[in-house]
Coordinates of C-alpha atoms in Angstrom, one line a residue:
Chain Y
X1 CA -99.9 133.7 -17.5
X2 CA -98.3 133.0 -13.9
X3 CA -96.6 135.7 -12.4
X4 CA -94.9 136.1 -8.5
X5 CA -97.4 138.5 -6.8
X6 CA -94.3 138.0 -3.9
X7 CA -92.1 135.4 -3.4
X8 CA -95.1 133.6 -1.4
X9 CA -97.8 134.4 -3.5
X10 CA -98.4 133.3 -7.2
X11 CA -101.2 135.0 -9.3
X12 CA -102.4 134.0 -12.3
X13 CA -103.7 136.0 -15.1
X14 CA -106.5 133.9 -17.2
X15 CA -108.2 134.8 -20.2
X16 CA -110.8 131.6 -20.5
X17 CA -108.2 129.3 -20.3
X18 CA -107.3 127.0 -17.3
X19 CA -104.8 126.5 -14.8
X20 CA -104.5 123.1 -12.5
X21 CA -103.8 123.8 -9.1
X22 CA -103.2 122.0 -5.5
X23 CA -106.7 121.8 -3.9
X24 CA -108.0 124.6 -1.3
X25 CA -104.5 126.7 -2.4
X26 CA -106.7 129.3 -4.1
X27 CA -106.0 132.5 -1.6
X28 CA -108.3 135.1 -3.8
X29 CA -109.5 136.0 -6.9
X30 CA -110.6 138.6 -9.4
X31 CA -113.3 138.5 -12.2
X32 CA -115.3 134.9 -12.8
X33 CA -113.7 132.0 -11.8
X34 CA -114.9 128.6 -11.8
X35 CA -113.2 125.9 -9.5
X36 CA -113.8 122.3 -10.0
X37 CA -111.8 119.3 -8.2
X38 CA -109.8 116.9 -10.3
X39 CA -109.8 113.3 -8.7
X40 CA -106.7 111.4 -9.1
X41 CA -104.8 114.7 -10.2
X42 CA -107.1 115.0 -13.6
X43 CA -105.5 111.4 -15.0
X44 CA -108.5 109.7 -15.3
X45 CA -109.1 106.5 -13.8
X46 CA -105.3 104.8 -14.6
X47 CA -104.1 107.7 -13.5
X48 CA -106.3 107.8 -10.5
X49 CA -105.4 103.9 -9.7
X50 CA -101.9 104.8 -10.2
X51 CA -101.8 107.8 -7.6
X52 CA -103.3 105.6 -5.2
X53 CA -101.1 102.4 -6.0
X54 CA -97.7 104.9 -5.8
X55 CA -98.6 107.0 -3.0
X56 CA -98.1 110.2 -5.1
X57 CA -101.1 111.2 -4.5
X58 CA -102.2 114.8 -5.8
X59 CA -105.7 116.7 -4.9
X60 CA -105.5 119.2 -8.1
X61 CA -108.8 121.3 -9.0
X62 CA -109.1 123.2 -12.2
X63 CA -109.8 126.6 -12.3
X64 CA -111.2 128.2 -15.1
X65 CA -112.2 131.7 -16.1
X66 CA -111.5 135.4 -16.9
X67 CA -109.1 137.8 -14.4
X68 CA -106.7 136.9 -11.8
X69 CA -106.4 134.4 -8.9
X70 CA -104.0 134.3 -6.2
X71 CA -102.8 131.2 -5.1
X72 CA -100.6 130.5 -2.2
X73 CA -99.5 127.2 0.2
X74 CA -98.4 127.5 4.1
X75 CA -96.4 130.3 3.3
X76 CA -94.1 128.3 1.3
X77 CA -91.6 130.0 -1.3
X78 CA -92.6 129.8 -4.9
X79 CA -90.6 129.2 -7.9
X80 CA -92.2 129.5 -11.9
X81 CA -90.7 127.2 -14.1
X82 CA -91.1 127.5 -17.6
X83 CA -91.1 124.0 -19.6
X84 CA -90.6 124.0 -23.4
X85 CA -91.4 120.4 -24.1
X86 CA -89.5 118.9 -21.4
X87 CA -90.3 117.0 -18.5
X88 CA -89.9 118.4 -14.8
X89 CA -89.6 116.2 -11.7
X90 CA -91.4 117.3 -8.9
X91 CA -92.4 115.9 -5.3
X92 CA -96.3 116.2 -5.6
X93 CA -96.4 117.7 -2.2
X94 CA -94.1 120.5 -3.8
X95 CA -96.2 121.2 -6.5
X96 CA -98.5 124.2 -6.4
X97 CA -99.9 125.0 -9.9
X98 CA -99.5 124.0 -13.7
X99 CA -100.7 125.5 -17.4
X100 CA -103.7 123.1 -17.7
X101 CA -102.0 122.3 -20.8
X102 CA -99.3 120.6 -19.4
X103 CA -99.3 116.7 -18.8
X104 CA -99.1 115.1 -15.3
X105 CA -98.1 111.8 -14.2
X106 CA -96.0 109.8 -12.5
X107 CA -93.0 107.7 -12.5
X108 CA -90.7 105.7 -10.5
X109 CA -87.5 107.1 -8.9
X110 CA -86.3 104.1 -7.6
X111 CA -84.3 104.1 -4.0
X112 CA -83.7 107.7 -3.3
X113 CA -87.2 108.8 -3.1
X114 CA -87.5 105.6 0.0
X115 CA -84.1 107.3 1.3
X116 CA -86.5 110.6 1.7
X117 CA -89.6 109.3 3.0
X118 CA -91.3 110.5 0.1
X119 CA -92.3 107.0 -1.4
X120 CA -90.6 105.6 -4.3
X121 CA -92.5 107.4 -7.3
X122 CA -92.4 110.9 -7.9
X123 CA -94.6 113.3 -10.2
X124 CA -93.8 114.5 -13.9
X125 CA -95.0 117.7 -15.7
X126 CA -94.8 117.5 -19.1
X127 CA -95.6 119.8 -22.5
X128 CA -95.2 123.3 -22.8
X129 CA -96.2 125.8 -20.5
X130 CA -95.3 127.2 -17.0
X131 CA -95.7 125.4 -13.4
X132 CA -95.0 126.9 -9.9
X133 CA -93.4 124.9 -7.6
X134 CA -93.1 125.1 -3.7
X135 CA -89.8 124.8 -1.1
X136 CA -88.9 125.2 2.4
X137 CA -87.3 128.5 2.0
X138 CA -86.5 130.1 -1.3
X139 CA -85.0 127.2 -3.7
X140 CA -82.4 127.4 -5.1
X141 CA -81.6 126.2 -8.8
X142 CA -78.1 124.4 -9.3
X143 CA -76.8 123.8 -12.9
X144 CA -75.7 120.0 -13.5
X145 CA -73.6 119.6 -16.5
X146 CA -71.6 116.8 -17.8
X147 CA -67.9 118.6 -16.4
X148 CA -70.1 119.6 -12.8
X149 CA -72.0 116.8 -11.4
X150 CA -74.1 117.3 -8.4
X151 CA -74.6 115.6 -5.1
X152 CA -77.5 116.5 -3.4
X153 CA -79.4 115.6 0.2
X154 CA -82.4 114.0 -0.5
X155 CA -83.9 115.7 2.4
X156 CA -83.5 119.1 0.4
X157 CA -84.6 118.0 -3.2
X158 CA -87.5 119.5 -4.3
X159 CA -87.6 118.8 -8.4
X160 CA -85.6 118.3 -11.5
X161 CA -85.8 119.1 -15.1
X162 CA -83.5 118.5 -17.9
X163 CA -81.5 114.8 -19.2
X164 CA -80.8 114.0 -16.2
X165 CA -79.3 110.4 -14.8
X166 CA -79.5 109.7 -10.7
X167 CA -77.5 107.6 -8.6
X168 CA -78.0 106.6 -5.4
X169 CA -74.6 106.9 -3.2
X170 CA -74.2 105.3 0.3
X171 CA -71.8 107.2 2.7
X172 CA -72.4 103.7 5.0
X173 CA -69.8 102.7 6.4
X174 CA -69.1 100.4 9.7
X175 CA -68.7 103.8 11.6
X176 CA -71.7 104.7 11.1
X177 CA -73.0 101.5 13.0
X178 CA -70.3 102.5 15.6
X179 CA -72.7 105.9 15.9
X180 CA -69.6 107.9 14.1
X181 CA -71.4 108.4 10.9
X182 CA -70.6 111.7 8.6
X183 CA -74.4 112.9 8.8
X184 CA -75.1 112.5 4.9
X185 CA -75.4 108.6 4.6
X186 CA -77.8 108.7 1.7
X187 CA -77.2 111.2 -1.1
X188 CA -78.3 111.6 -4.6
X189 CA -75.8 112.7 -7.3
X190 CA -77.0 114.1 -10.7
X191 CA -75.1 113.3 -13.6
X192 CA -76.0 114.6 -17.1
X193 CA -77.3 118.1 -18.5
X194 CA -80.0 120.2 -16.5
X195 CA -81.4 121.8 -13.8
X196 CA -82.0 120.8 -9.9
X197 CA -84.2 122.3 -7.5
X198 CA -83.1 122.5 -3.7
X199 CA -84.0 124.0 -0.5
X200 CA -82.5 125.4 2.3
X201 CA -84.1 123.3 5.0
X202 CA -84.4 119.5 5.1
X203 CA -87.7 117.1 5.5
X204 CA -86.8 114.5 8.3
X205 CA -85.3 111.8 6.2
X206 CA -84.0 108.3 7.8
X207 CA -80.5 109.5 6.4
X208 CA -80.8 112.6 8.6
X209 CA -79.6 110.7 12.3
X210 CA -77.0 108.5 10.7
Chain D
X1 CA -83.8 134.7 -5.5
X2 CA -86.4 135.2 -7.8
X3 CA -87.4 138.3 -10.1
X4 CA -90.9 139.2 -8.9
X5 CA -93.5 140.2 -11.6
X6 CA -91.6 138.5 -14.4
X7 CA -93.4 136.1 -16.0
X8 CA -92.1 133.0 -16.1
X9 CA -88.8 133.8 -14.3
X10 CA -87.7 131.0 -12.1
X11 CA -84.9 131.7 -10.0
X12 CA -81.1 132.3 -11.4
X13 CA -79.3 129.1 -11.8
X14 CA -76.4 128.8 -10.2
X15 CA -73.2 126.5 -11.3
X16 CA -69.8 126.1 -9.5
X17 CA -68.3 129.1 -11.6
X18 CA -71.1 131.3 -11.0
X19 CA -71.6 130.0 -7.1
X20 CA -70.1 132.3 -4.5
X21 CA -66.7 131.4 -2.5
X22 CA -67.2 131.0 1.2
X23 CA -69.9 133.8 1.3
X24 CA -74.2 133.6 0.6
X25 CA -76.0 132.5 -1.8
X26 CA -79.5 133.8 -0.5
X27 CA -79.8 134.9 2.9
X28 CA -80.6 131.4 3.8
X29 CA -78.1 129.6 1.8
X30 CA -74.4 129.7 2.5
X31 CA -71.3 128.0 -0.2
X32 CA -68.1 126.8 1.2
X33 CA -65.7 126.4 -1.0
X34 CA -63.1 123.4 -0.2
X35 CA -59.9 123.3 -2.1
X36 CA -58.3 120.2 -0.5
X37 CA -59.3 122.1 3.2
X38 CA -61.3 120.9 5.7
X39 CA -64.5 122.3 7.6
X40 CA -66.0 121.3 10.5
X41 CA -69.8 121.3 10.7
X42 CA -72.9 119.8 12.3
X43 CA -74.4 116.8 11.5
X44 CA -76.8 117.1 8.3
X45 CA -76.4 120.5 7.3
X46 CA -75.1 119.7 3.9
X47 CA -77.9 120.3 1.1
X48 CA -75.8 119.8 -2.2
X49 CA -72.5 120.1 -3.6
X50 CA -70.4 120.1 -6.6
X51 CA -66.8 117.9 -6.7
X52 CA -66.1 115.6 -4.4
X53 CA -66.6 116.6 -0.8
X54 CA -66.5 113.4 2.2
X55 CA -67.8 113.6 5.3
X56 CA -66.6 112.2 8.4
X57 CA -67.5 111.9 11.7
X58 CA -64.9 113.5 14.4
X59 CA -64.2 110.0 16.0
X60 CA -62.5 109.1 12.6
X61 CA -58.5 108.3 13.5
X62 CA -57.5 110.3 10.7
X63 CA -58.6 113.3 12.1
X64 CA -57.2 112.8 15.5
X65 CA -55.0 115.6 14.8
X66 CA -57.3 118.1 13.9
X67 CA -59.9 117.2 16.4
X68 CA -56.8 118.1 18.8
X69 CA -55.9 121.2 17.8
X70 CA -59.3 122.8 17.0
X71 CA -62.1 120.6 19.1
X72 CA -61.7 120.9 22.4
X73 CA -65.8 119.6 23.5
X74 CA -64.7 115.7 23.5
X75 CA -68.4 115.0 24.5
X76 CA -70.2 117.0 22.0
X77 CA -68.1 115.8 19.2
X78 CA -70.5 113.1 17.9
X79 CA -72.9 115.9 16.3
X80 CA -70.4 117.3 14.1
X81 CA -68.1 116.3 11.2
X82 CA -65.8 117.5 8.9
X83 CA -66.3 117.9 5.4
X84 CA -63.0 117.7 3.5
X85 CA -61.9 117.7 -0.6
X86 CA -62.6 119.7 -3.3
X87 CA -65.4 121.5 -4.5
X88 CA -68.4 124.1 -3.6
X89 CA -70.4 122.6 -1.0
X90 CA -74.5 124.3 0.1
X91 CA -75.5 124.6 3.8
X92 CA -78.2 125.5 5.1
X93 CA -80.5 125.3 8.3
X94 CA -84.5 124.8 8.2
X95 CA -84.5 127.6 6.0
X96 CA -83.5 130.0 9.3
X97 CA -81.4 132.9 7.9
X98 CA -77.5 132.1 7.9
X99 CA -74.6 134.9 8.1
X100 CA -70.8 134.3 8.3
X101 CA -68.2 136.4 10.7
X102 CA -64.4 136.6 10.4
X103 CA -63.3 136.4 13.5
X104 CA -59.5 137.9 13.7
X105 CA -57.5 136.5 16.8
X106 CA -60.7 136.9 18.7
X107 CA -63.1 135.2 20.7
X108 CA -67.2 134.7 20.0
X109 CA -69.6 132.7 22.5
X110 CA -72.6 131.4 20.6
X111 CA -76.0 129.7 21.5
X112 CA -74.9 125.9 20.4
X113 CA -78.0 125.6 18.4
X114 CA -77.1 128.2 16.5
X115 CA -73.6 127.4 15.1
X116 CA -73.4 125.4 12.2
X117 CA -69.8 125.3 11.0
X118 CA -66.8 126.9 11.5
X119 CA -63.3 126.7 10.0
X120 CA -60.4 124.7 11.7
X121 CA -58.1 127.7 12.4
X122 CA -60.6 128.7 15.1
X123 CA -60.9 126.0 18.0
X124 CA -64.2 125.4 19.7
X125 CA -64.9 125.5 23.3
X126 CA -67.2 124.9 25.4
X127 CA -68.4 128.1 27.5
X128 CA -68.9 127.6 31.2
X129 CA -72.6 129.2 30.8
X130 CA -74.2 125.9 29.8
X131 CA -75.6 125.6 26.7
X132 CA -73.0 127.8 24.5
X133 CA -70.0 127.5 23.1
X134 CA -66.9 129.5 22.7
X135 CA -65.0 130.3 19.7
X136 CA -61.2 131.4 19.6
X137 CA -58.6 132.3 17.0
X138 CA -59.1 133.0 13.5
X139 CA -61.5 132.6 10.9
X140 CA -64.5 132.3 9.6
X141 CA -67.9 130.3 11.1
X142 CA -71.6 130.0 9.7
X143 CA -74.7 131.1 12.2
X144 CA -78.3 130.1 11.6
X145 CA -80.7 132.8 13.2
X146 CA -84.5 133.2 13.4
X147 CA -84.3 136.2 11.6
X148 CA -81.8 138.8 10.7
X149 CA -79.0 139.5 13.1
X150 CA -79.0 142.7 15.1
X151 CA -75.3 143.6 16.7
X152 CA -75.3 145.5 19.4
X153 CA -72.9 147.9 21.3
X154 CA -72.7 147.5 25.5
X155 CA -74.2 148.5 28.2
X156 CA -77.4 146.7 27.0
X157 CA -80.0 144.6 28.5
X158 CA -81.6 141.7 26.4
X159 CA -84.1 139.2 26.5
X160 CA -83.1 135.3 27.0
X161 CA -85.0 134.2 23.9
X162 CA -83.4 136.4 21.4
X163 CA -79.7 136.3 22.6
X164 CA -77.4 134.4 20.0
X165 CA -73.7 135.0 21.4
X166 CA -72.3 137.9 21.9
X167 CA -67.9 138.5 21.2
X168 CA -65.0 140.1 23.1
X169 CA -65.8 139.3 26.6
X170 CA -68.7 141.8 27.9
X171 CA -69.7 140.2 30.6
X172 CA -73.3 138.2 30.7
X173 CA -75.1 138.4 34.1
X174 CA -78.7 138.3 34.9
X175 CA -80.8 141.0 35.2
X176 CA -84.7 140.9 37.1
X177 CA -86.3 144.0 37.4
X178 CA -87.0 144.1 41.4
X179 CA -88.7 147.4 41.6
X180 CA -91.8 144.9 40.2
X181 CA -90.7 141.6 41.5
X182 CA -90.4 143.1 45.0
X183 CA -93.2 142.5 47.5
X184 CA -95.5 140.0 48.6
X185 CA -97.6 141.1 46.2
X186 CA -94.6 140.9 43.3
X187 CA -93.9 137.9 44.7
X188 CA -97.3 136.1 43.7
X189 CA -97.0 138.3 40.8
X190 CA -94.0 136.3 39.9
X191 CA -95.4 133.1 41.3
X192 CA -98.7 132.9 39.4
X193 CA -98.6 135.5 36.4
X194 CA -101.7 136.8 37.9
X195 CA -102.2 140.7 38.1
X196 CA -100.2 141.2 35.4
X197 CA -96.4 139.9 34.7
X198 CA -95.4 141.4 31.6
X199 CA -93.0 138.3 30.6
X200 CA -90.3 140.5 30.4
X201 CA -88.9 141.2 34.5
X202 CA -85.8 138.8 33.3
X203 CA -83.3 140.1 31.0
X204 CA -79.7 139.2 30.6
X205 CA -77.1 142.1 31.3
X206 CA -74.1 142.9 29.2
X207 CA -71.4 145.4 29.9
X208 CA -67.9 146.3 29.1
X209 CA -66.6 146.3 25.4
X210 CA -67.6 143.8 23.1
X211 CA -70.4 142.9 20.5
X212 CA -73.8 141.2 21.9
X213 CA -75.6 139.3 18.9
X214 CA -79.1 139.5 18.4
X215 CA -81.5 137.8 16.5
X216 CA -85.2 139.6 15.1
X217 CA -87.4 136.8 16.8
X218 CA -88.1 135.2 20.5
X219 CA -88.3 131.9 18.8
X220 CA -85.6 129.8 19.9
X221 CA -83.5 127.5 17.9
X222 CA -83.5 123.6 18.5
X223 CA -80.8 123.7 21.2
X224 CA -77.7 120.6 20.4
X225 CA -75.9 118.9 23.0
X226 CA -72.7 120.5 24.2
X227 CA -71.5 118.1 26.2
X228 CA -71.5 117.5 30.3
X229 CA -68.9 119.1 32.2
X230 CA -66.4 116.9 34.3
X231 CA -68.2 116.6 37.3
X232 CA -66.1 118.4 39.6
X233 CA -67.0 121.0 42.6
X234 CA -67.0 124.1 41.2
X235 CA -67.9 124.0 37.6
X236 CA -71.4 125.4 36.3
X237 CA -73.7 123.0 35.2
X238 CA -71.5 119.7 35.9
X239 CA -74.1 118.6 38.5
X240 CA -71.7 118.2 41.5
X241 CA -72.3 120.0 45.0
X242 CA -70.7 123.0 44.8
X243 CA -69.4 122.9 48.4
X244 CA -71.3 123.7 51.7
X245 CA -73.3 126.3 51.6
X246 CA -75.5 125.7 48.8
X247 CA -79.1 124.6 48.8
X248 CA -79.4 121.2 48.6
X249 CA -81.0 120.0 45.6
X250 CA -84.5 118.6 46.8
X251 CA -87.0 118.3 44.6
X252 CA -89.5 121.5 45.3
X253 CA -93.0 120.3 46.0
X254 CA -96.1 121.9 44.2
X255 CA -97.2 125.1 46.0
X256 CA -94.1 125.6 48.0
X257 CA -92.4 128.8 47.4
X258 CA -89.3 127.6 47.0
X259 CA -86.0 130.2 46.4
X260 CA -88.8 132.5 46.5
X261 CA -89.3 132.8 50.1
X262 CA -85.5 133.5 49.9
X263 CA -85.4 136.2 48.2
X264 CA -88.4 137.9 49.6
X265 CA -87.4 137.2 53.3
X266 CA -90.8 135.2 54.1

C-alpha cells in the first residue's frame, strides 16, 4: 500500500508482498525487509537487451517483506498513481516505485522524446496497482479530453496515462534561424482522453535556446 | 498538490474549466488566461497549455506596435516573447516559487532574473542600477523567487543576495558597516576574510515610502541580459568615462590594495 509520508517522501506499507523500486532510493525501513537488484528493470534478458538497445535504462531492485519502507529520490516531489488496467507513460529517470505486480517495459515515442534529450523510447507500467512517480517541483496533472487538447513543453513532461494520441508540432520558422524564435520550437500536443503529468521546471531540452 | 496519507491519491487533475484565471495553480505554477490578449514573457517559460496560444519573438513586425508602447529595453528584447490567442496557458520557473502583483498606476524595479512575464498595459524599463528592470503603469506581472516573498516596509537594510525589487521609489543606496571595516586592521579584515568577516558588512539601504521585496533564500536566480546602455558619459553601467575625475579603469594587479587604500587613507 503506498502512501505520501510528505510530498518528498513515499512509504510503503508491505504485508509479504513486493514493491519494485529505483535502486539505492530506499531512505529507511521498518520490520524485515529484503532488497535484491533487478538487472534490466526485472524484464529478463529481452527486456534487459531492450533497455540497453533503447537507452531507457532502469536500475530497479525488489523489495520484499513485512512493515514499512521509506523511499525517497534527490528530494524530488512524489506523485501515487493508481492504474486500473491501464498503461502509464513514464520517463524511467522519473519513475520511483511500482506494485511489483505491475508490468514494465518499454516503447517507442517517436520524435518528441529526441526533442527532450531523453532518447526516443520511453517506459510503460502496466496492470493494476499503484506507482509513484517523481518531478521537478510538485506535478501537476492536466486533463486532455477530446473538446480540451493539450500542448505541452517537452522539457516539462514527466508521464502520461490514458488513450492518448501525440503529435509532434514545430514552432520553426525562418525567424527562428534569424535568432527571433518564440522560445517553444518543439512542443508536444495531446489529443484524445486522459491524463498528463507536468512539472514546473524544465530539463535542458535543444528546444529550450531556439 | 497532493493529499498526504491518502493512499493512492495522486494529485487533483486540473482541466481548462477547473484551471484558475490569471492566478496560481500551486505555489510554483502560475495560469494565464488569454482571451484573444497578448502577454509578454521570457523565453521558455511556457510548460503546457490548452487552446491555441502562439508565440513570437519581439522582433516579429506584427508586433512593432506593441513592442512600442510597452518595451522600452530594445537590446534585451531577444529573450522575451509574446504569447497571444486563446486559451489557459502554465508557466513556470525551475520549480522556484512564482507570485503575481497588480500593480495600479505604479511603478516596481525587479532583479531581471526574476521577472518572468508581465501584461502589456505595464511597459518595461530598464533601471539605471544595472541588472534590473523597471515596471510602470498598470497590471499584472509573474515573479519567480527562491522561496516565498517577504514585503517589507522602509527604513530597512538588506542583504544583496536576497533583494528581488522593491516598488514606489525608496531609494536603494549602499550600506557597509564602517565601525568594522574601519582600520588597518578592518581593512585586511576586508581584504583577506581573515580574523573574522562575518559576510554580512554590505547591505543595501532603503528609505522613504515604498515596498522592498524580499525573497526567503541568499541563493540568487540565474541573472538575464538586460541590455547595454548607450554608451554615453554619465549613464551607470554603459562603460563610458564618466568625465575627469574618476579613476581610470586599470586593471588592479594581485596584492595591490586597490580603492582600498582610498578609503582608508594609506
Amino acid at each position: 500500500m503506498f502512501r505520501l509520508q510528505s510530498s518528498k517522501v513515499l512509504a510503503v506499507d508491505m504485508t509479504g508482498d513486493a514493491v519494485k523500486a529505483k535502486n539505492g532510493s530506499m531512505v529507511a525501513y521498518d520490520g524485515e525487509m529484503a532488497f535484491k537488484k533487478l538487472s534490466g528493470g526485472g524484464e529478463g534478458i529481452r527486456g534487459m537487451v531492450t533497455r540497453r538497445l533503447t537507452g531507457e535504462q532502469m536500475t530497479l531492485m525488489e523489495v520484499k517483506g513485512h512493515g514499512t519502507c521509506w523511499f525517497a529520490d534527490r528530494a524530488a516531489e512524489i506523485s501515487l498513481v493508481g492504474l486500473q488496467g491501464d498503461k502509464l507513460y513514464v520517463e524511467s529517470s522519473n519513475l520511483l516505485a511500482t506494485d511489483g505486480g505491475l508490468r514494465t517495459g518499454t516503447s517507442f515515442t517517436g520524435v518528441r522524446g529526441a526533442s527532450q534529450g531523453n532518447g526516443l523510447f520511453t517506459t510503460t507500467i502496466e496492470g493494476h496497482g499503484q506507482a509513484a512517480i517523481m518531478s521537478d517541483g510538485p506535478a501537476v496533472l492536466l486533463r486532455v479530453s477530446p473538446q480540451y487538447p493539450l500542448t505541452v513543453d517537452p522539457g516539462a513532461y514527466v508521464a502520461h496515462q490514458g488513450d492518448l494520441r501525440q503529435s509532434f508540432q514545430s514552432g520553426v520558422t525562418f525567424r527562428t534561424l534569424l535568432g527571433e524564435g518564440g522560445g517553444e520550437a518543439f512542443q508536444i500536443r495531446f489529443e484524445g482522453d486522459g491524463l498528463v503529468y507536468v512539472q514546473p521546471s524544465e530539463r535542458n531540452t535543444i528546444a529550450g535556446d531556439v | 498538490m497532493s493529499t498526504y496519507g491518502t493512499p493512492g491519491a495522486g494529485p487533483a487533475a486540473h482541466d481548462p474549466s477547473t484551471l484558475p484565471s490569471d492566478d496560481n495553480v500551486d505555489h510554483y505554477t502560475f495560469c494565464v488566461e488569454l482571451t484573444g490578449s497578448q502577454w509578454f514573457m521570457q523565453k521558455g517559460k511556457m510548460i503546457a497549455y490548452y487552446g491555441s496560444i502562439e508565440f513570437n519573438g519581439i522582433g516579429h513586425g506584427r508586433l512593432d506596435r506593441l513592442v512600442r508602447t510597452s518595451f522600452h529595453s530594445p537590446l534585451h528584447a531577444s529573450d522575451w516573447v509574446v504569447a497571444e490567442g486563446s486559451g489557459k496557458m502554465l508557466l513556470a520557473d525551475r520549480a522556484f516559487d512564482v507570485n503575481s502583483y497588480d500593480l495600479e498606476d505604479g511603478n516596481l524595479t525587479i532583479r531581471s532574473g526574476n521577472l518572468l512575464a508581465f501584461q502589456p498595459s505595464l511597459s518595461l524599463k530598464q533601471s539605471i542600477v544595472p541588472g534590473f528592470l523597471t515596471l510602470i503603469g498598470t497590471g499584472k506581472f509573474v515573479a519567480a523567487s527562491n522561496g516565498p516573498v517577504v514585503f517589507m516596509e522602509p527604513p530597512v537594510r538588506v542583504d544583496p543576495q536576497a533583494l528581488v525589487g522593491w516598488a514606489d521609489c525608496p531609494s536603494p543606496c549602499h550600506h557597509y558597516d564602517h565601525g568594522y571595516l574601519t582600520g588597518v586592521m578592518g581593512g585586511l579584515r576586508a581584504l583577506t576574510g581573515l580574523g573574522g568577516a562575518s559576510g554580512e558588512e554590505h547591505q543595501f539601504e532603503f528609505v522613504g515610502a515604498g515596498t522592498v521585496l524580499l525573497q526567503s533564500s541568499e541563493t540568487l536566480m540565474a541573472e538575464q541580459a538586460t541590455g547595454v546602455t548607450p554608451g554615453e558619459p554619465g549613464v551607470p553601467g554603459s562603460g563610458a568615462p564618466g568625465g575627469p575625475g574618476q579613476p581610470s579603469g586599470a586593471p588592479r594587479l594581485p596584492g595591490q590594495l586597490g580603492d582600498l587604500q582610498r578609503r582608508f587613507g594609506l
